[in-house]
Amino acid sequence: VAHEVKDVSRDPVSEGIERVVGLEHLTPLDIHIRSWGNIEDETTFTRKFKKGQILFGKRRAYQRKAALAEFDGICSGDILVLEANEEKIEPDLLPFLMHSEGFFKWAVSTSAGSLSPRTKFKDLAEYKFHLPSRPVQKKIAELLWATDDTREKYLTAIEQSYISLQSVYQEKYQNEKAEVTTLEKLADINPTLSDDENKTTGNVDFIPMEAVSEDGEITLGQQKDFQTFRNSLTNFKNGDVIFAKITPCMENGKGAIVEGVKSPLALGSTEFHVLRPYLKSDLHYIYYLTKLPFFRKLAERHMTGSAGQKRVPTDFLRNYKLKAPNPESRKNLGVFCHKIWQEKKRCEMQLEITVAMRSAILNSLS
């Protein structure tokens, strides 16, 4: 149903080719090419591809990189350029077929090499699958492209939610007339235990880093004895904001509003910073500030420590400067941001359903 294309270009500029695609430009399980290099930059690549052909990452096939070219270009030698045999298969179906679980398993099983395993087209060509009649192929392809269109819309909506959150913080609610304040004036950063809290006994909820999602969800279920671990773990309670301080958890967005804890206090990973708003109405305002890309990018630049063990220091949070609006405006902003975030989560759930639907269709061909 497909053949390998081995066209080369020794002078791509004279051919009007402008884009270069390396393995790093292909995203796992994404049928679209979203980034590329410029042909004006020096490149040793000579493999040529055309719009409508498929680029498959033959090196480390377990990364699941296969995309449909939507433009002409030059690509890495670690990328196979494939083209549909139109008399055998609906061309619009082939790129999805190469995203099926069965195909990727075959690609991995035919790879050779230890540090950088590669597969070959002659091995991929032996992959067997169920190929329905041409009219059914066309229907399946139409359905798969419809799910892809839906997926793209949800991805756009999710990306837009971050843009919306950031814009309202930076533009709509940054009061130019307000005095510059610091985050530590809005929240107690890593608060110490009070005398009464120090007397807490028995088992309390324990929240390790892996129990906090990048989307702000906390999975409860573990417990630890408070007196045994109060000085060696982080302490927090309902209504606090926890913020992952270690790489890569911080960059990935780990953090949450603590809620649902049944004990007066909870214990958690030492890799969390705790922000306890002085005003309860500031809870969402502070939490969504910590979720913003620009906030985390700035936090990343202030990290200290060695590679792989870098952490955001407490002073970054304490000294973070902002022009905060009045308490009522901060409350309204928090409510508004929460609505945006809930819509983002709804889109993410729908995205998962769409992806699962596509996988089910593809797996029926395996």
Coordinates of N, CA, C and O in Angstrom, one line a residue, residues 178-315:
A178 N -2.1 51.4 40.7 CA -1.8 50.7 41.9 C -0.3 50.7 42.2 O 0.5 50.6 41.3
E179 N 0.0 50.6 43.5 CA 1.4 50.5 43.9 C 1.9 49.1 43.7 O 1.1 48.2 43.8
V180 N 3.2 49.0 43.4 CA 3.8 47.7 43.2 C 3.8 47.0 44.5 O 4.3 47.6 45.5
T181 N 3.4 45.8 44.6 CA 3.4 45.0 45.8 C 4.1 43.7 45.6 O 4.6 43.5 44.4
T182 N 4.3 42.9 46.6 CA 5.0 41.6 46.4 C 4.0 40.5 46.8 O 3.0 40.7 47.5
L183 N 4.3 39.3 46.3 CA 3.4 38.2 46.5 C 3.3 37.9 48.0 O 2.3 37.4 48.5
E184 N 4.4 38.1 48.8 CA 4.4 37.8 50.2 C 3.5 38.6 51.0 O 3.1 38.3 52.1
K185 N 3.0 39.8 50.4 CA 2.0 40.6 51.1 C 0.6 40.1 50.8 O -0.3 40.6 51.5
L186 N 0.5 39.2 49.9 CA -0.9 38.6 49.6 C -1.0 37.2 50.2 O -2.1 36.8 50.4
A187 N 0.1 36.6 50.4 CA 0.1 35.2 50.9 C 1.3 34.9 51.8 O 2.4 35.4 51.6
D188 N 1.1 34.1 52.8 CA 2.1 33.6 53.7 C 2.9 32.5 52.9 O 2.2 31.5 52.5
I189 N 4.1 32.7 52.6 CA 4.9 31.8 51.8 C 5.6 30.7 52.7 O 6.3 31.1 53.6
N190 N 5.3 29.5 52.5 CA 5.8 28.4 53.4 C 5.6 28.7 54.9 O 6.6 28.8 55.6
P191 N 4.3 28.8 55.3 CA 4.0 29.2 56.7 C 4.5 28.1 57.7 O 4.6 26.9 57.3
T192 N 4.9 28.6 58.8 CA 5.3 27.6 59.9 C 4.1 27.2 60.7 O 3.0 27.8 60.7
L193 N 4.3 26.1 61.4 CA 3.2 25.5 62.2 C 3.0 26.3 63.4 O 3.9 26.8 64.1
S194 N 1.7 26.5 63.8 CA 1.3 27.2 65.0 C 1.5 26.2 66.2 O 1.7 25.0 65.9
D195 N 1.4 26.7 67.4 CA 1.6 25.8 68.5 C 0.5 24.8 68.5 O 0.8 23.6 68.8
D196 N -0.8 25.1 68.2 CA -1.9 24.2 68.2 C -1.6 23.1 67.1 O -1.9 21.9 67.3
E197 N -1.2 23.6 65.9 CA -0.9 22.7 64.8 C 0.2 21.7 65.1 O 0.1 20.5 64.7
N198 N 1.1 22.1 65.9 CA 2.2 21.2 66.3 C 1.8 20.1 67.1 O 2.5 19.1 67.2
K199 N 0.6 20.2 67.7 CA 0.1 19.2 68.6 C -0.8 18.1 67.9 O -1.3 17.2 68.5
T200 N -0.9 18.3 66.6 CA -1.7 17.4 65.8 C -1.1 16.0 65.9 O 0.1 15.8 65.9
T201 N -2.0 15.0 66.1 CA -1.6 13.6 66.3 C -2.3 12.7 65.3 O -3.3 13.1 64.7
G202 N -1.8 11.5 65.1 CA -2.4 10.5 64.3 C -2.1 10.6 62.8 O -1.3 11.4 62.4
N203 N -2.7 9.8 62.0 CA -2.5 9.8 60.6 C -3.2 10.9 59.9 O -4.3 11.3 60.3
V204 N -2.5 11.6 59.0 CA -3.1 12.6 58.2 C -2.9 12.3 56.7 O -2.1 11.5 56.3
D205 N -3.6 13.0 55.9 CA -3.5 12.8 54.4 C -2.0 13.2 54.0 O -1.4 14.2 54.4
F206 N -1.5 12.3 53.1 CA -0.2 12.5 52.6 C -0.3 12.7 51.0 O -0.9 11.9 50.4
I207 N 0.3 13.8 50.5 CA 0.2 14.1 49.1 C 1.7 14.2 48.5 O 2.3 15.2 48.6
P208 N 2.1 13.1 47.9 CA 3.4 13.1 47.2 C 3.3 13.8 45.9 O 2.2 14.1 45.4
M209 N 4.4 14.1 45.2 CA 4.4 14.9 44.0 C 3.6 14.1 42.9 O 2.9 14.8 42.2
E210 N 3.7 12.8 42.9 CA 3.0 12.1 41.8 C 1.5 12.1 42.0 O 0.7 11.7 41.1
A211 N 1.0 12.5 43.2 CA -0.5 12.6 43.4 C -1.0 13.9 42.9 O -2.3 14.2 43.0
V212 N -0.2 14.8 42.4 CA -0.7 16.1 41.9 C -0.5 16.2 40.4 O 0.6 15.9 39.9
S213 N -1.5 16.4 39.7 CA -1.4 16.5 38.2 C -1.0 17.9 37.7 O -1.0 18.8 38.5
E214 N -0.7 17.9 36.5 CA -0.3 19.2 35.9 C -1.5 20.1 35.6 O -1.4 21.2 35.2
D215 N -2.7 19.5 35.8 CA -3.9 20.2 35.6 C -4.6 20.6 36.9 O -5.7 21.0 36.9
G216 N -3.8 20.4 38.0 CA -4.3 20.9 39.3 C -5.2 19.9 40.1 O -5.8 20.3 41.0
E217 N -5.2 18.7 39.7 CA -5.9 17.7 40.4 C -5.1 17.0 41.4 O -3.9 16.7 41.2
I218 N -5.7 16.7 42.6 CA -5.0 16.0 43.7 C -5.7 14.6 43.9 O -6.9 14.6 44.0
T219 N -4.9 13.6 43.9 CA -5.4 12.2 44.2 C -5.1 11.9 45.6 O -3.9 11.7 46.0
L220 N -6.1 11.8 46.5 CA -5.9 11.5 47.9 C -6.0 10.0 48.1 O -6.5 9.3 47.2
G221 N -5.6 9.5 49.2 CA -5.7 8.1 49.5 C -4.5 7.6 50.4 O -4.7 6.6 51.1
Q222 N -3.4 8.3 50.4 CA -2.3 7.9 51.2 C -2.3 8.7 52.6 O -2.8 9.8 52.6
Q223 N -1.7 8.1 53.6 CA -1.6 8.8 54.9 C -0.3 8.5 55.5 O 0.4 7.5 55.2
K224 N 0.1 9.4 56.4 CA 1.3 9.2 57.2 C 1.1 9.8 58.6 O 0.2 10.7 58.8
D225 N 1.8 9.3 59.6 CA 1.7 9.8 61.0 C 2.3 11.2 61.1 O 3.4 11.4 60.7
F226 N 1.5 12.1 61.5 CA 1.9 13.5 61.5 C 3.1 13.8 62.4 O 4.1 14.5 61.9
Q227 N 3.1 13.3 63.6 CA 4.2 13.6 64.5 C 5.6 13.0 64.0 O 6.6 13.6 64.2
T228 N 5.5 11.9 63.3 CA 6.7 11.3 62.8 C 7.3 12.1 61.7 O 8.6 12.2 61.6
F229 N 6.5 12.7 60.9 CA 7.0 13.3 59.6 C 6.8 14.8 59.6 O 7.1 15.4 58.6
R230 N 6.3 15.5 60.6 CA 6.0 16.9 60.6 C 7.2 17.8 60.2 O 7.1 18.8 59.6
N231 N 8.4 17.3 60.6 CA 9.6 18.2 60.4 C 10.4 17.8 59.1 O 11.2 18.5 58.7
S232 N 10.0 16.6 58.5 CA 10.8 16.1 57.4 C 9.9 16.3 56.1 O 10.5 16.1 55.0
L233 N 8.6 16.6 56.2 CA 7.8 16.8 55.0 C 7.2 18.2 55.1 O 7.2 18.9 56.1
T234 N 6.5 18.6 54.0 CA 5.9 19.9 53.9 C 4.5 19.8 54.5 O 3.8 18.8 54.4
N235 N 4.1 20.8 55.2 CA 2.8 20.9 55.9 C 1.9 21.8 55.1 O 2.3 22.9 54.8
F236 N 0.6 21.5 54.9 CA -0.3 22.4 54.3 C -1.7 22.0 54.7 O -1.9 20.9 55.3
K237 N -2.7 22.8 54.3 CA -4.1 22.4 54.7 C -5.0 22.9 53.6 O -4.6 23.6 52.6
N238 N -6.3 22.6 53.7 CA -7.3 23.1 52.7 C -7.3 24.6 52.6 O -7.2 25.3 53.6
G239 N -7.3 25.0 51.4 CA -7.3 26.5 51.1 C -5.9 27.0 50.8 O -5.8 28.2 50.5
D240 N -4.9 26.1 50.9 CA -3.5 26.5 50.5 C -3.3 26.3 49.0 O -4.0 25.5 48.4
V241 N -2.3 27.0 48.5 CA -1.9 26.7 47.1 C -0.5 26.0 47.2 O 0.4 26.5 47.9
I242 N -0.4 24.9 46.5 CA 0.9 24.2 46.5 C 1.5 24.4 45.1 O 0.8 24.3 44.1
F243 N 2.8 24.6 45.1 CA 3.5 24.9 43.8 C 4.8 24.1 43.8 O 5.7 24.2 44.6
A244 N 4.9 23.2 42.8 CA 6.1 22.4 42.6 C 7.3 23.3 42.3 O 7.3 24.1 41.4
K245 N 8.4 23.1 43.1 CA 9.5 23.9 43.0 C 10.7 23.3 42.2 O 11.6 24.0 41.8
I246 N 10.6 22.0 42.0 CA 11.8 21.3 41.4 C 11.5 21.0 39.9 O 10.4 20.9 39.4
T247 N 12.6 21.0 39.1 CA 12.5 20.7 37.7 C 12.4 19.2 37.5 O 13.0 18.4 38.3
P248 N 11.6 18.7 36.6 CA 10.8 19.4 35.6 C 9.4 19.7 36.0 O 8.6 20.1 35.2
C249 N 9.1 19.3 37.3 CA 7.7 19.4 37.7 C 7.2 20.8 37.6 O 6.0 21.1 37.3
M250 N 8.0 21.8 38.0 CA 7.6 23.2 38.0 C 7.3 23.6 36.6 O 6.2 24.2 36.3
E251 N 8.2 23.3 35.6 CA 8.0 23.8 34.2 C 6.8 23.1 33.6 O 6.1 23.7 32.8
N252 N 6.5 21.9 34.1 CA 5.3 21.1 33.5 C 4.0 21.6 34.1 O 3.0 21.2 33.7
G253 N 4.1 22.5 35.1 CA 2.8 23.1 35.6 C 2.2 22.4 36.8 O 1.1 22.6 37.2
K254 N 3.0 21.6 37.5 CA 2.4 20.9 38.7 C 2.2 21.9 39.8 O 3.0 22.7 40.2
G255 N 1.0 21.8 40.4 CA 0.5 22.6 41.5 C -1.0 22.5 41.6 O -1.6 22.0 40.7
A256 N -1.5 22.9 42.7 CA -2.9 22.8 43.0 C -3.4 23.6 44.1 O -2.6 24.1 44.9
I257 N -4.7 23.7 44.2 CA -5.4 24.3 45.4 C -5.7 23.0 46.2 O -6.3 22.1 45.8
V258 N -5.3 23.1 47.5 CA -5.5 22.0 48.4 C -7.0 22.0 48.8 O -7.4 23.0 49.4
E259 N -7.7 20.9 48.5 CA -9.1 20.8 49.0 C -9.4 19.3 49.1 O -8.7 18.4 48.5
G260 N -10.4 19.0 49.9 CA -10.8 17.6 50.1 C -10.0 16.9 51.1 O -10.3 15.7 51.4
V261 N -9.0 17.6 51.8 CA -8.2 16.9 52.8 C -9.1 16.8 54.0 O -9.7 17.7 54.5
K262 N -9.2 15.6 54.6 CA -10.1 15.3 55.7 C -9.5 15.6 57.1 O -10.2 15.8 58.0
S263 N -8.1 15.6 57.1 CA -7.5 16.0 58.4 C -7.2 17.5 58.5 O -7.2 18.2 57.5
P264 N -7.1 18.0 59.7 CA -6.8 19.4 59.8 C -5.6 19.9 59.1 O -5.5 21.0 58.5
L265 N -4.6 19.1 59.0 CA -3.3 19.4 58.3 C -3.0 18.2 57.4 O -3.4 17.0 57.6
A266 N -2.3 18.4 56.3 CA -1.8 17.4 55.4 C -0.3 17.4 55.3 O 0.3 18.5 55.6
L267 N 0.3 16.3 55.0 CA 1.7 16.3 54.7 C 2.0 16.0 53.2 O 1.1 15.4 52.5
G268 N 3.1 16.6 52.7 CA 3.3 16.4 51.3 C 4.8 16.4 51.0 O 5.7 16.6 51.9
S269 N 5.1 16.3 49.7 CA 6.5 16.3 49.3 C 7.2 17.5 49.7 O 6.6 18.6 49.7
T270 N 8.5 17.4 50.0 CA 9.3 18.6 50.4 C 9.6 19.5 49.1 O 10.1 20.5 49.3
E271 N 9.2 19.0 47.9 CA 9.4 19.7 46.7 C 8.3 20.6 46.4 O 8.1 21.1 45.3
F272 N 7.4 20.9 47.4 CA 6.3 21.9 47.2 C 6.6 23.1 48.0 O 7.0 23.1 49.1
H273 N 6.3 24.3 47.3 CA 6.2 25.5 48.1 C 4.7 25.7 48.4 O 3.8 25.2 47.7
V274 N 4.5 26.3 49.6 CA 3.1 26.5 50.0 C 2.8 28.0 50.1 O 3.6 28.8 50.6
L275 N 1.7 28.4 49.5 CA 1.2 29.8 49.5 C -0.2 29.8 50.2 O -1.1 29.2 49.7
R276 N -0.2 30.5 51.3 CA -1.5 30.6 52.1 C -2.0 32.0 52.0 O -1.5 32.9 52.7
P277 N -3.1 32.2 51.2 CA -3.6 33.6 51.1 C -4.0 34.2 52.4 O -4.7 33.5 53.2
Y278 N -3.7 35.5 52.6 CA -4.2 36.1 53.8 C -5.7 36.4 53.7 O -6.4 36.3 54.7
L279 N -6.2 36.6 52.5 CA -7.6 36.8 52.3 C -8.1 35.5 51.5 O -7.6 35.2 50.5
K280 N -9.1 34.9 52.0 CA -9.7 33.7 51.3 C -10.1 34.0 49.9 O -10.1 33.2 49.0
S281 N -10.6 35.3 49.7 CA -11.0 35.7 48.4 C -9.9 35.7 47.4 O -10.2 35.8 46.2
D282 N -8.7 35.7 47.8 CA -7.5 35.8 46.9 C -7.1 34.4 46.4 O -6.1 34.3 45.6
L283 N -7.7 33.3 46.9 CA -7.3 32.0 46.6 C -7.1 31.7 45.1 O -6.0 31.3 44.6
H284 N -8.1 32.0 44.3 CA -8.0 31.7 42.9 C -7.1 32.7 42.2 O -6.5 32.3 41.2
Y285 N -7.1 33.9 42.6 CA -6.2 34.9 42.0 C -4.8 34.5 42.1 O -4.0 34.5 41.2
I286 N -4.4 34.0 43.3 CA -3.0 33.6 43.5 C -2.7 32.3 42.8 O -1.7 32.1 42.2
Y287 N -3.7 31.3 42.9 CA -3.4 30.0 42.2 C -3.2 30.2 40.7 O -2.3 29.6 40.2
Y288 N -4.1 30.9 40.1 CA -4.0 31.0 38.6 C -2.8 31.9 38.2 O -2.3 31.7 37.1
L289 N -2.4 32.7 39.1 CA -1.1 33.5 38.8 C 0.0 32.5 38.6 O 0.9 32.5 37.7
T290 N 0.1 31.5 39.6 CA 1.1 30.5 39.5 C 1.0 29.5 38.4 O 2.0 28.8 38.0
K291 N -0.1 29.5 37.7 CA -0.3 28.6 36.5 C 0.1 29.2 35.2 O 0.3 28.5 34.2
L292 N 0.3 30.5 35.2 CA 0.6 31.3 34.0 C 1.9 30.9 33.4 O 2.9 30.9 34.1
P293 N 2.0 30.8 32.1 CA 3.3 30.5 31.4 C 4.4 31.5 31.7 O 5.5 31.2 32.0
F294 N 4.0 32.8 31.7 CA 5.0 33.8 32.0 C 5.6 33.8 33.4 O 6.7 34.0 33.6
F295 N 4.7 33.4 34.4 CA 5.1 33.3 35.7 C 6.1 32.1 35.9 O 7.2 32.3 36.5
R296 N 5.8 31.0 35.3 CA 6.7 29.8 35.4 C 8.0 30.0 34.6 O 9.0 29.5 35.0
K297 N 7.9 30.7 33.5 CA 9.1 31.0 32.8 C 10.1 31.9 33.6 O 11.3 31.7 33.6
L298 N 9.5 32.9 34.3 CA 10.3 33.7 35.2 C 10.9 32.9 36.3 O 12.0 33.0 36.7
A299 N 10.0 32.0 36.9 CA 10.5 31.2 38.0 C 11.6 30.3 37.5 O 12.6 30.0 38.3
E300 N 11.5 29.8 36.3 CA 12.6 28.9 35.7 C 13.9 29.6 35.7 O 15.0 29.1 35.9
R301 N 13.9 30.9 35.3 CA 15.1 31.7 35.2 C 15.7 31.9 36.6 O 16.9 32.2 36.6
H302 N 14.9 31.8 37.6 CA 15.5 32.1 39.0 C 15.8 30.8 39.7 O 16.2 30.9 40.9
M303 N 15.7 29.7 39.0 CA 16.1 28.4 39.7 C 17.5 28.3 40.1 O 18.4 28.9 39.4
T304 N 17.8 27.6 41.1 CA 19.2 27.4 41.6 C 19.4 26.0 41.8 O 18.5 25.2 41.9
G305 N 20.7 25.6 41.8 CA 21.0 24.2 42.0 C 21.7 23.6 40.7 O 21.8 24.3 39.7
S306 N 22.0 22.3 40.8 CA 22.7 21.6 39.7 C 21.6 21.1 38.7 O 20.4 21.0 39.0
A307 N 22.1 20.7 37.5 CA 21.2 20.2 36.5 C 20.4 19.0 37.0 O 21.0 18.1 37.6
G308 N 19.1 18.9 36.8 CA 18.3 17.8 37.2 C 17.8 18.0 38.6 O 16.9 17.3 39.1
Q309 N 18.4 18.9 39.4 CA 18.0 19.2 40.8 C 17.8 20.7 41.0 O 17.9 21.1 42.1
K310 N 17.4 21.4 40.0 CA 17.2 22.8 40.1 C 15.8 23.1 40.8 O 14.9 22.4 40.5
R311 N 15.8 24.1 41.6 CA 14.6 24.4 42.4 C 14.3 25.9 42.4 O 15.3 26.7 42.3
V312 N 13.1 26.3 42.5 CA 12.7 27.7 42.6 C 12.9 28.1 44.1 O 12.3 27.5 45.0
P313 N 13.7 29.0 44.4 CA 13.9 29.4 45.8 C 12.7 30.1 46.4 O 11.9 30.8 45.6
T314 N 12.6 30.1 47.7 CA 11.5 30.7 48.4 C 11.5 32.2 48.1 O 10.4 32.8 47.9
D315 N 12.7 32.8 48.0 CA 12.7 34.3 47.8 C 12.1 34.7 46.5 O 11.7 35.9 46.4

